[in-house]
Amino acid sequence: MGALSGKVVLVTGGGNGIGRDCALIAAQEGAKVVVNDLGGSLKGEDEGSAGPAESVAAEIRAAGGEAVSNSDSVTDLDAVYGMVEQAKKSFGCLHAVINPAGILRDVMFH
């Protein structure tokens, strides 16, 4: 049993990079995971794809864990409410959110 056994965790940006590692580690520690990733390019210039989130969720399931995927945007409040509802519908509750989602923009922001 891991430190997160019996817990449900939503990981935003969970399809790649730090978010992917967070999702995999949460699952390794026993959490049921909602893997959220918009699936867009690094600069966020395209429509996105459900592929990255589902790929990580499938990897978790293949290792014996429990996971579902979600490809909605964290910039849409209703979509975020939907992520919470998906966690509750899939796993009965939600205990934690890990939020490393982001879009890389190699430009100055000021």
PDB file of C-alpha atoms in Angstrom:
ATOM      1  CA  MET A   1       0.000   0.000   0.000  1.00  0.00           C
ATOM      2  CA  GLY A   2       1.276   3.414  -0.904  1.00  0.00           C
ATOM      3  CA  ALA A   3       0.913   6.796   0.728  1.00  0.00           C
ATOM      4  CA  LEU A   4      -2.086   7.601  -1.512  1.00  0.00           C
ATOM      5  CA  SER A   5      -3.958   4.304  -1.263  1.00  0.00           C
ATOM      6  CA  GLY A   6      -7.694   4.887  -1.353  1.00  0.00           C
ATOM      7  CA  LYS A   7      -7.336   8.488  -2.526  1.00  0.00           C
ATOM      8  CA  VAL A   8      -8.520  10.047  -5.783  1.00  0.00           C
ATOM      9  CA  VAL A   9      -6.248  12.583  -7.454  1.00  0.00           C
ATOM     10  CA  LEU A  10      -6.851  14.875 -10.426  1.00  0.00           C
ATOM     11  CA  VAL A  11      -3.641  15.778 -12.271  1.00  0.00           C
ATOM     12  CA  THR A  12      -3.935  18.659 -14.728  1.00  0.00           C
ATOM     13  CA  GLY A  13      -1.355  18.729 -17.507  1.00  0.00           C
ATOM     14  CA  GLY A  14      -0.926  15.013 -16.833  1.00  0.00           C
ATOM     15  CA  GLY A  15      -0.207  13.974 -20.410  1.00  0.00           C
ATOM     16  CA  ASN A  16       3.397  15.127 -20.603  1.00  0.00           C
ATOM     17  CA  GLY A  17       6.335  16.455 -18.622  1.00  0.00           C
ATOM     18  CA  ILE A  18       6.036  17.076 -14.901  1.00  0.00           C
ATOM     19  CA  GLY A  19       2.291  16.407 -14.935  1.00  0.00           C
ATOM     20  CA  ARG A  20       2.821  12.981 -16.483  1.00  0.00           C
ATOM     21  CA  ASP A  21       5.335  12.083 -13.788  1.00  0.00           C
ATOM     22  CA  CYS A  22       2.968  13.363 -11.083  1.00  0.00           C
ATOM     23  CA  ALA A  23       0.157  11.166 -12.452  1.00  0.00           C
ATOM     24  CA  LEU A  24       2.374   8.083 -12.646  1.00  0.00           C
ATOM     25  CA  ILE A  25       3.793   8.611  -9.152  1.00  0.00           C
ATOM     26  CA  ALA A  26       0.326   9.185  -7.680  1.00  0.00           C
ATOM     27  CA  ALA A  27      -0.807   5.910  -9.235  1.00  0.00           C
ATOM     28  CA  GLN A  28       2.295   4.084  -8.016  1.00  0.00           C
ATOM     29  CA  GLU A  29       1.452   5.335  -4.524  1.00  0.00           C
ATOM     30  CA  GLY A  30      -2.036   3.827  -4.819  1.00  0.00           C
ATOM     31  CA  ALA A  31      -4.189   6.747  -5.960  1.00  0.00           C
ATOM     32  CA  LYS A  32      -6.974   6.480  -8.494  1.00  0.00           C
ATOM     33  CA  VAL A  33      -6.077   9.146 -11.047  1.00  0.00           C
ATOM     34  CA  VAL A  34      -7.980  11.466 -13.348  1.00  0.00           C
ATOM     35  CA  VAL A  35      -5.365  12.386 -15.959  1.00  0.00           C
ATOM     36  CA  ASN A  36      -6.255  15.743 -17.510  1.00  0.00           C
ATOM     37  CA  ASP A  37      -4.403  17.142 -20.497  1.00  0.00           C
ATOM     38  CA  LEU A  38      -5.620  19.462 -23.223  1.00  0.00           C
ATOM     39  CA  GLY A  39      -3.298  17.698 -25.649  1.00  0.00           C
ATOM     40  CA  GLY A  40      -2.244  20.851 -27.468  1.00  0.00           C
ATOM     41  CA  SER A  41       1.157  21.782 -28.763  1.00  0.00           C
ATOM     42  CA  LEU A  42       3.750  23.328 -26.468  1.00  0.00           C
ATOM     43  CA  LYS A  43       2.596  26.812 -27.463  1.00  0.00           C
ATOM     44  CA  GLY A  44      -1.124  25.988 -27.286  1.00  0.00           C
ATOM     45  CA  GLU A  45      -1.737  26.986 -30.891  1.00  0.00           C
ATOM     46  CA  ASP A  46      -3.882  24.025 -31.903  1.00  0.00           C
ATOM     47  CA  GLU A  47      -7.143  22.320 -30.984  1.00  0.00           C
ATOM     48  CA  GLY A  48      -5.497  19.638 -28.910  1.00  0.00           C
ATOM     49  CA  SER A  49      -5.985  15.909 -28.665  1.00  0.00           C
ATOM     50  CA  ALA A  50      -7.263  13.420 -26.105  1.00  0.00           C
ATOM     51  CA  GLY A  51      -4.251  11.227 -26.929  1.00  0.00           C
ATOM     52  CA  PRO A  52      -1.720  12.330 -24.288  1.00  0.00           C
ATOM     53  CA  ALA A  53      -4.137  12.059 -21.352  1.00  0.00           C
ATOM     54  CA  GLU A  54      -5.463   8.700 -22.509  1.00  0.00           C
ATOM     55  CA  SER A  55      -1.944   7.387 -23.113  1.00  0.00           C
ATOM     56  CA  VAL A  56      -0.940   8.085 -19.506  1.00  0.00           C
ATOM     57  CA  ALA A  57      -4.235   6.713 -18.161  1.00  0.00           C
ATOM     58  CA  ALA A  58      -3.696   3.541 -20.213  1.00  0.00           C
ATOM     59  CA  GLU A  59      -0.144   3.243 -18.869  1.00  0.00           C
ATOM     60  CA  ILE A  60      -1.486   3.454 -15.310  1.00  0.00           C
ATOM     61  CA  ARG A  61      -4.154   0.835 -16.018  1.00  0.00           C
ATOM     62  CA  ALA A  62      -1.594  -1.469 -17.689  1.00  0.00           C
ATOM     63  CA  ALA A  63       0.474  -1.309 -14.487  1.00  0.00           C
ATOM     64  CA  GLY A  64      -2.560  -2.399 -12.452  1.00  0.00           C
ATOM     65  CA  GLY A  65      -3.767   1.026 -11.334  1.00  0.00           C
ATOM     66  CA  GLU A  66      -7.033   2.837 -11.885  1.00  0.00           C
ATOM     67  CA  ALA A  67      -7.203   5.899 -14.120  1.00  0.00           C
ATOM     68  CA  VAL A  68      -9.458   7.804 -16.490  1.00  0.00           C
ATOM     69  CA  SER A  69      -8.537  10.498 -18.966  1.00  0.00           C
ATOM     70  CA  ASN A  70      -9.912  13.984 -19.546  1.00  0.00           C
ATOM     71  CA  SER A  71      -8.896  16.413 -22.300  1.00  0.00           C
ATOM     72  CA  ASP A  72     -10.785  19.541 -21.235  1.00  0.00           C
ATOM     73  CA  SER A  73      -9.116  22.915 -20.668  1.00  0.00           C
ATOM     74  CA  VAL A  74      -8.356  24.173 -17.160  1.00  0.00           C
ATOM     75  CA  THR A  75      -9.067  27.679 -18.486  1.00  0.00           C
ATOM     76  CA  ASP A  76     -12.798  26.862 -18.672  1.00  0.00           C
ATOM     77  CA  LEU A  77     -14.449  26.921 -15.224  1.00  0.00           C
ATOM     78  CA  ASP A  78     -17.336  24.702 -16.330  1.00  0.00           C
ATOM     79  CA  ALA A  79     -14.816  22.188 -17.694  1.00  0.00           C
ATOM     80  CA  VAL A  80     -13.031  22.175 -14.331  1.00  0.00           C
ATOM     81  CA  TYR A  81     -16.323  21.495 -12.579  1.00  0.00           C
ATOM     82  CA  GLY A  82     -16.736  18.667 -15.091  1.00  0.00           C
ATOM     83  CA  MET A  83     -13.357  17.217 -14.110  1.00  0.00           C
ATOM     84  CA  VAL A  84     -14.434  17.139 -10.481  1.00  0.00           C
ATOM     85  CA  GLU A  85     -17.719  15.485 -11.449  1.00  0.00           C
ATOM     86  CA  GLN A  86     -15.834  12.956 -13.581  1.00  0.00           C
ATOM     87  CA  ALA A  87     -13.675  12.035 -10.575  1.00  0.00           C
ATOM     88  CA  LYS A  88     -16.764  11.642  -8.408  1.00  0.00           C
ATOM     89  CA  LYS A  89     -18.618   9.606 -11.031  1.00  0.00           C
ATOM     90  CA  SER A  90     -15.620   7.383 -11.818  1.00  0.00           C
ATOM     91  CA  PHE A  91     -14.205   6.901  -8.326  1.00  0.00           C
ATOM     92  CA  GLY A  92     -16.780   8.257  -5.849  1.00  0.00           C
ATOM     93  CA  CYS A  93     -14.898  11.325  -4.618  1.00  0.00           C
ATOM     94  CA  LEU A  94     -11.907  13.636  -5.115  1.00  0.00           C
ATOM     95  CA  HIS A  95      -9.206  14.125  -2.489  1.00  0.00           C
ATOM     96  CA  ALA A  96      -6.494  16.163  -4.212  1.00  0.00           C
ATOM     97  CA  VAL A  97      -5.597  18.206  -7.273  1.00  0.00           C
ATOM     98  CA  ILE A  98      -2.071  18.406  -8.627  1.00  0.00           C
ATOM     99  CA  ASN A  99      -1.996  21.373 -10.988  1.00  0.00           C
ATOM    100  CA  PRO A 100       1.142  21.590 -13.149  1.00  0.00           C
ATOM    101  CA  ALA A 101      -0.859  22.333 -16.337  1.00  0.00           C
ATOM    102  CA  GLY A 102       0.594  25.086 -18.449  1.00  0.00           C
ATOM    103  CA  ILE A 103       1.496  26.206 -21.924  1.00  0.00           C
ATOM    104  CA  LEU A 104       5.098  27.065 -22.750  1.00  0.00           C
ATOM    105  CA  ARG A 105       5.504  30.463 -24.323  1.00  0.00           C
ATOM    106  CA  ASP A 106       9.112  31.397 -24.952  1.00  0.00           C
ATOM    107  CA  VAL A 107       8.380  35.121 -24.858  1.00  0.00           C
ATOM    108  CA  MET A 108       8.442  37.856 -22.226  1.00  0.00           C
ATOM    109  CA  PHE A 109       5.098  38.260 -20.517  1.00  0.00           C
ATOM    110  CA  HIS A 110       5.318  41.896 -19.499  1.00  0.00           C
TER     111      HIS A 110
END
